[in-house]
């Protein structure tokens, strides 16, 4: 009994293929792995190989024919063997005229024109409330697509991200990294003496960067013709928002009002000053020791910064591990590295009380342990900032975040909500993308492409991930193949002296679909974008591994990890 050769599935979105050329003929002897036909998938040309050795007894599918994936296209067996009679499946014939870029642009422009909201009855077509990374991007997009747009901001342009989040923490992170690198100069054969830091200068550097970026956002809004309204917006109905004594009307509104730090700690004495992330970012003087309550992304990033500047940090986390949402091996390795830097990490800990004792903060845990420190910072999450919509009858979840559909439309059909105001993972780039989705939805522009959101954690080593963890993939029912490649086996990592960590690829064992990529190691926050690109382009681990990577680069670790998932890595 011989074997059928089937139309392979070359990429995740492939449904059919057209045999453009047979490279062998009926009666030929063929070898396993031999290239036997060329196929066009609509996305690319591919070569099909044989999974079997033997005589090619029958070709069921002629050149030029399109067949669905996994359809039987040929039969390989032994001389004289009876050849099964089958009728090859034919793919549905579609008259498809390929659209040119110009056609697509024309169609999009026509769609926008057709669905443009009439502005004559309203002051604006789109009013955005909040100028964080969600709101300002949405307002610029709306204006760029021809809508009469305005943005209302009560504070600084750039929102939490620029002023109290991503950028200031990364400015501190950069200072911490340079300081640690200089202290490690000896290992590079360099002698540096008298290394010290000046916190005031670090703080001023951070403030300079924030100011520059915030001014840049205001300028971008103006340049794109977005009307800027300064003040606190309060939505009064589906089309009206008031700022002071002024009512502004709009066909559509976008709530992009973000979030604020939440305080969940109980039994805290009145004389204890509980710091939050906003307080940390403007601290004039560093304490000698600090307790950080919460071992999530923000908690570990702050612990990483403070420990670099010799502050004795203790992280208290309720969950059994820090970074509970990250891959388990990654959170374990980060715990090991932070501990080696002197950070004490207490997991599964419940706080009973927080008191002031002899000028120190005294934190009592359920297991009887008491931790004393100079300061305490609460990083247990964020809550919705609902001043703009507190009195509005808009659907919210149990935590108060606005419920939206895939297009970011809320329960009120003229009001969209984006970013932190909708809860979720709370990432700046996710907020921006949602802004774009909301504006496209107003204009009837369809974007069917799956949105893939990476996440980065700026610690030493850096962490970045996209897609499912190994556990999530298994729970979702995938037959999972895991491939891990260590930075210790990468030449570039050795030259820069950063060999801690690994790249971990989670793939579907059957088709090689990339389900998730998790990185802990140098430049993880930049490297992850190769994985995002590969997943967006629906590459398989095999095709991603086939891409040539320059040597010596950190990116070679990704190539090796993809290769390990497809077959076997070369350098381990
Ligand atoms: P915001 O950025 O919060 O902006 C909301 C804006 O709305 C604010 O400017 C506010 O003043 C304004 N506003 C609110 N109510 C009104 C009203 N009634 N009228 C007028 N204006 C109003 N994310 C990352 O992706 N990467 C990181 O590295 C990162 N680091 C972070 C570090 C820290 C310490 C923190 C706290 C957050 C960090 N984040 C990070 C999260 C990121 O900052 C948020 O996800 C992002 O800012 C959300 O954007 P947004 O536009 O939804 O809201």
Coordinates of N, CA and C in Angstrom, one line a residue, residues 431-556:
X431 N -3.5 51.4 23.8 CA -4.4 52.5 23.8 C -4.4 53.2 22.5
X432 N -3.2 53.4 21.9 CA -3.0 54.1 20.6 C -3.7 53.3 19.5
X433 N -3.5 52.0 19.5 CA -4.1 51.2 18.5 C -5.6 51.2 18.6
X434 N -6.1 51.2 19.8 CA -7.6 51.3 20.0 C -8.1 52.6 19.5
X435 N -7.4 53.7 19.6 CA -7.8 55.0 19.1 C -8.0 54.9 17.6
X436 N -7.0 54.2 17.0 CA -7.1 54.1 15.5 C -8.3 53.2 15.1
X437 N -8.5 52.2 15.9 CA -9.7 51.3 15.6 C -11.0 52.1 15.7
X438 N -11.1 52.9 16.8 CA -12.3 53.6 17.0 C -12.6 54.6 15.9
X439 N -11.6 55.3 15.4 CA -11.7 56.3 14.4 C -12.1 55.6 13.1
X440 N -11.4 54.5 12.8 CA -11.8 53.7 11.6 C -13.2 53.3 11.6
X441 N -13.7 52.9 12.8 CA -15.1 52.4 12.9 C -16.0 53.5 12.6
X442 N -15.8 54.7 13.1 CA -16.6 55.9 12.8 C -16.8 56.1 11.3
X443 N -15.7 55.9 10.6 CA -15.7 56.1 9.2 C -16.0 54.9 8.3
X444 N -16.3 53.8 9.0 CA -16.7 52.6 8.3 C -15.5 51.9 7.6
X445 N -14.3 52.2 8.1 CA -13.1 51.6 7.5 C -12.9 50.2 8.2
X446 N -13.0 49.2 7.5 CA -12.9 47.8 8.1 C -11.4 47.4 8.1
X447 N -10.9 46.9 9.2 CA -9.6 46.4 9.3 C -9.7 45.0 10.0
X448 N -9.6 44.0 9.1 CA -9.9 42.6 9.7 C -8.6 42.0 10.3
X449 N -7.5 42.6 10.1 CA -6.3 42.0 10.6 C -6.3 41.9 12.1
X450 N -5.8 40.7 12.5 CA -5.8 40.5 14.0 C -4.8 41.4 14.6
X451 N -5.2 42.0 15.8 CA -4.3 42.9 16.4 C -3.4 42.1 17.5
X452 N -2.2 42.2 17.3 CA -1.2 41.5 18.2 C -0.5 42.5 19.0
X453 N -0.7 42.4 20.3 CA -0.1 43.4 21.3 C 1.1 42.8 22.1
X454 N 2.3 43.3 21.9 CA 3.4 42.8 22.7 C 3.4 43.5 24.1
X455 N 4.1 43.0 25.0 CA 4.3 43.7 26.3 C 5.7 43.6 26.7
X456 N 6.2 44.7 27.3 CA 7.7 44.8 27.7 C 7.8 45.1 29.2
X457 N 8.8 44.6 29.8 CA 9.0 44.9 31.2 C 10.5 45.3 31.3
X458 N 10.7 46.5 31.8 CA 12.1 47.1 31.8 C 12.8 46.9 33.1
X459 N 13.4 45.7 33.2 CA 14.2 45.3 34.3 C 15.5 44.9 33.8
X460 N 16.4 44.4 34.7 CA 17.7 43.8 34.2 C 17.7 42.4 34.7
X461 N 17.5 41.4 33.8 CA 17.4 41.5 32.4 C 16.0 42.0 32.0
X462 N 15.9 42.5 30.7 CA 14.7 43.0 30.2 C 13.8 41.8 29.9
X463 N 12.5 42.1 29.8 CA 11.5 41.0 29.5 C 10.5 41.5 28.4
X464 N 10.2 40.7 27.5 CA 9.2 41.1 26.5 C 8.4 39.8 26.1
X465 N 7.2 39.9 25.8 CA 6.4 38.8 25.3 C 5.3 39.1 24.4
X466 N 4.9 38.1 23.7 CA 3.7 38.3 22.8 C 3.0 37.0 22.6
X467 N 1.7 37.0 22.6 CA 1.0 35.8 22.4 C 0.8 34.9 23.7
X468 N 0.6 33.7 23.5 CA 0.2 32.8 24.6 C 1.5 32.3 25.3
X469 N 1.3 32.0 26.6 CA 2.3 31.3 27.4 C 2.1 29.8 27.1
X470 N 3.1 29.1 27.5 CA 3.0 27.6 27.3 C 1.8 27.1 28.0
X471 N 1.5 27.6 29.2 CA 0.3 27.1 30.0 C -1.0 27.5 29.2
X472 N -1.0 28.7 28.8 CA -2.2 29.2 28.1 C -2.5 28.4 26.8
X473 N -1.4 28.1 26.1 CA -1.5 27.3 24.8 C -2.1 25.9 25.1
X474 N -1.6 25.3 26.1 CA -2.0 24.0 26.5 C -3.5 24.0 26.9
X475 N -3.8 25.0 27.7 CA -5.2 25.2 28.2 C -6.2 25.4 27.0
X476 N -5.6 26.0 25.9 CA -6.5 26.3 24.7 C -6.6 25.1 23.8
X477 N -5.9 24.0 24.2 CA -6.1 22.7 23.5 C -5.0 22.5 22.5
X478 N -4.0 23.3 22.4 CA -3.0 23.1 21.4 C -2.0 21.9 21.8
X479 N -1.5 21.2 20.8 CA -0.4 20.3 21.0 C 0.8 21.2 20.9
X480 N 1.5 21.4 22.0 CA 2.4 22.5 22.0 C 3.9 22.0 21.8
X481 N 4.6 22.7 21.1 CA 6.1 22.5 21.0 C 6.8 23.7 21.5
X482 N 7.7 23.4 22.5 CA 8.4 24.6 23.1 C 9.9 24.5 22.7
X483 N 10.4 25.7 22.3 CA 11.8 25.7 22.0 C 12.4 26.9 22.7
X484 N 13.6 26.6 23.4 CA 14.2 27.6 24.2 C 15.7 27.8 23.7
X485 N 16.1 29.0 23.5 CA 17.5 29.3 23.2 C 18.1 30.3 24.2
X486 N 19.2 29.9 24.8 CA 19.8 30.8 25.8 C 20.7 31.9 25.2
X487 N 20.7 33.0 25.9 CA 21.6 34.1 25.4 C 23.0 33.7 25.7
X488 N 23.3 32.8 26.6 CA 24.6 32.4 26.9 C 25.3 31.7 25.7
X489 N 24.5 31.2 24.7 CA 25.0 30.6 23.6 C 25.1 31.5 22.4
X490 N 24.9 32.8 22.6 CA 24.9 33.8 21.5 C 26.1 34.7 21.6
X491 N 26.8 34.8 20.5 CA 28.1 35.5 20.4 C 28.0 36.9 20.9
X492 N 27.0 37.6 20.3 CA 26.8 39.1 20.6 C 26.6 39.3 22.1
X493 N 25.7 38.4 22.7 CA 25.4 38.5 24.1 C 26.7 38.4 25.0
X494 N 27.6 37.5 24.5 CA 28.9 37.3 25.3 C 29.7 38.6 25.2
X495 N 29.7 39.2 23.9 CA 30.6 40.4 23.8 C 30.1 41.5 24.6
X496 N 28.8 41.7 24.8 CA 28.3 42.8 25.6 C 28.2 42.4 27.1
X497 N 28.5 41.2 27.4 CA 28.5 40.8 28.8 C 27.1 40.6 29.4
X498 N 26.1 40.3 28.5 CA 24.8 40.1 29.1 C 24.2 38.8 28.6
X499 N 24.6 37.7 29.3 CA 24.3 36.4 28.9 C 23.1 35.7 29.7
X500 N 22.5 36.5 30.6 CA 21.4 36.0 31.4 C 20.1 35.9 30.5
X501 N 19.4 34.8 30.6 CA 18.1 34.8 29.9 C 18.0 33.9 28.7
X502 N 16.9 33.9 28.0 CA 16.6 33.0 26.9 C 15.4 33.6 26.1
X503 N 15.3 33.0 24.9 CA 14.1 33.2 24.1 C 13.4 31.9 24.1
X504 N 12.1 32.0 24.3 CA 11.2 30.8 24.4 C 10.1 30.9 23.3
X505 N 10.1 30.0 22.4 CA 9.0 30.0 21.4 C 8.0 28.9 21.7
X506 N 6.8 29.3 21.7 CA 5.7 28.3 21.9 C 5.0 28.2 20.5
X507 N 5.0 26.9 20.0 CA 4.5 26.7 18.7 C 3.5 25.6 18.7
X508 N 2.6 25.6 17.7 CA 1.7 24.5 17.5 C 2.5 23.4 16.9
X509 N 2.5 22.2 17.5 CA 3.3 21.1 17.0 C 3.0 20.6 15.7
X510 N 1.7 20.7 15.3 CA 1.2 20.2 14.0 C 1.6 21.0 12.8
X511 N 1.2 22.3 12.9 CA 1.4 23.2 11.7 C 2.5 24.2 11.9
X512 N 3.1 24.2 13.0 CA 4.2 25.2 13.2 C 3.8 26.6 13.4
X513 N 2.5 26.8 13.7 CA 2.0 28.2 14.0 C 2.7 28.7 15.2
X514 N 3.1 30.0 15.1 CA 3.8 30.6 16.3 C 2.7 31.1 17.2
X515 N 2.6 30.5 18.4 CA 1.5 30.9 19.4 C 2.0 31.9 20.4
X516 N 3.3 31.9 20.7 CA 3.8 32.9 21.6 C 5.3 32.9 21.6
X517 N 5.8 34.1 21.9 CA 7.3 34.2 22.1 C 7.5 35.0 23.3
X518 N 8.4 34.5 24.2 CA 8.7 35.1 25.5 C 10.2 35.2 25.6
X519 N 10.6 36.5 25.9 CA 12.1 36.7 25.9 C 12.4 37.3 27.3
X520 N 13.5 36.8 27.9 CA 14.1 37.5 29.0 C 15.6 37.6 28.7
X521 N 16.1 38.8 28.6 CA 17.5 39.0 28.2 C 17.8 40.4 27.6
X522 N 19.0 40.6 27.2 CA 19.4 41.9 26.7 C 18.5 42.4 25.5
X523 N 18.1 43.6 25.5 CA 17.3 44.2 24.4 C 16.0 43.4 24.1
X524 N 15.4 42.7 25.1 CA 14.2 42.0 24.8 C 13.1 42.9 24.2
X525 N 13.1 44.1 24.7 CA 12.0 45.0 24.3 C 12.1 45.4 22.8
X526 N 13.3 45.3 22.3 CA 13.4 45.5 20.8 C 13.3 44.2 20.0
X527 N 13.9 43.2 20.6 CA 13.8 41.9 19.9 C 12.4 41.4 19.6
X528 N 11.5 41.7 20.6 CA 10.2 41.1 20.5 C 9.5 41.4 19.2
X529 N 9.9 42.6 18.6 CA 9.1 43.0 17.4 C 9.4 42.1 16.2
X530 N 10.4 41.3 16.2 CA 10.6 40.3 15.2 C 9.5 39.3 15.3
X531 N 9.2 38.9 16.6 CA 8.1 37.9 16.8 C 6.8 38.5 16.5
X532 N 6.6 39.8 16.8 CA 5.3 40.4 16.5 C 5.1 40.4 14.9
X533 N 6.1 40.8 14.2 CA 6.1 40.8 12.8 C 5.8 39.4 12.2
X534 N 6.5 38.4 12.7 CA 6.3 37.0 12.3 C 4.9 36.6 12.5
X535 N 4.4 36.9 13.7 CA 3.0 36.5 14.0 C 2.0 37.2 13.1
X536 N 2.2 38.5 12.9 CA 1.3 39.3 12.1 C 1.3 38.8 10.7
X537 N 2.5 38.4 10.2 CA 2.6 37.9 8.8 C 2.2 36.4 8.7
X538 N 1.8 35.9 9.8 CA 1.4 34.5 9.9 C 2.5 33.5 9.4
X539 N 3.7 33.9 9.8 CA 4.8 33.0 9.5 C 4.7 31.8 10.3
X540 N 5.3 30.7 9.9 CA 5.4 29.5 10.8 C 6.8 29.5 11.4
X541 N 7.0 28.6 12.4 CA 8.4 28.6 13.0 C 9.4 28.3 11.9
X542 N 9.0 27.5 10.9 CA 10.0 27.1 9.9 C 10.3 28.3 9.0
X543 N 9.3 29.0 8.5 CA 9.6 30.1 7.6 C 10.3 31.3 8.4
X544 N 9.9 31.4 9.7 CA 10.6 32.5 10.5 C 12.1 32.1 10.7
X545 N 12.4 30.9 10.8 CA 13.8 30.4 11.1 C 14.6 30.5 9.8
X546 N 13.9 30.5 8.6 CA 14.6 30.5 7.4 C 15.1 31.9 7.0
X547 N 14.6 32.9 7.7 CA 15.0 34.3 7.4 C 16.5 34.5 7.9
X548 N 17.3 35.0 7.0 CA 18.7 35.1 7.4 C 18.9 36.3 8.4
X549 N 19.6 36.0 9.5 CA 19.9 37.0 10.5 C 21.4 37.3 10.5
X550 N 21.6 38.6 10.5 CA 23.0 39.0 10.5 C 23.8 38.5 11.7
X551 N 25.1 38.4 11.6 CA 25.9 37.8 12.7 C 27.0 38.9 12.9
X552 N 27.4 39.1 14.1 CA 26.8 38.6 15.4 C 25.8 39.5 15.9
X553 N 24.6 39.1 16.1 CA 23.5 39.9 16.6 C 22.7 39.1 17.7
X554 N 22.0 39.9 18.6 CA 21.2 39.3 19.6 C 20.0 38.6 18.9
X555 N 19.6 39.1 17.7 CA 18.4 38.6 17.0 C 18.6 37.1 16.6
X556 N 19.9 36.7 16.5 CA 20.1 35.3 16.1 C 19.5 34.4 17.1

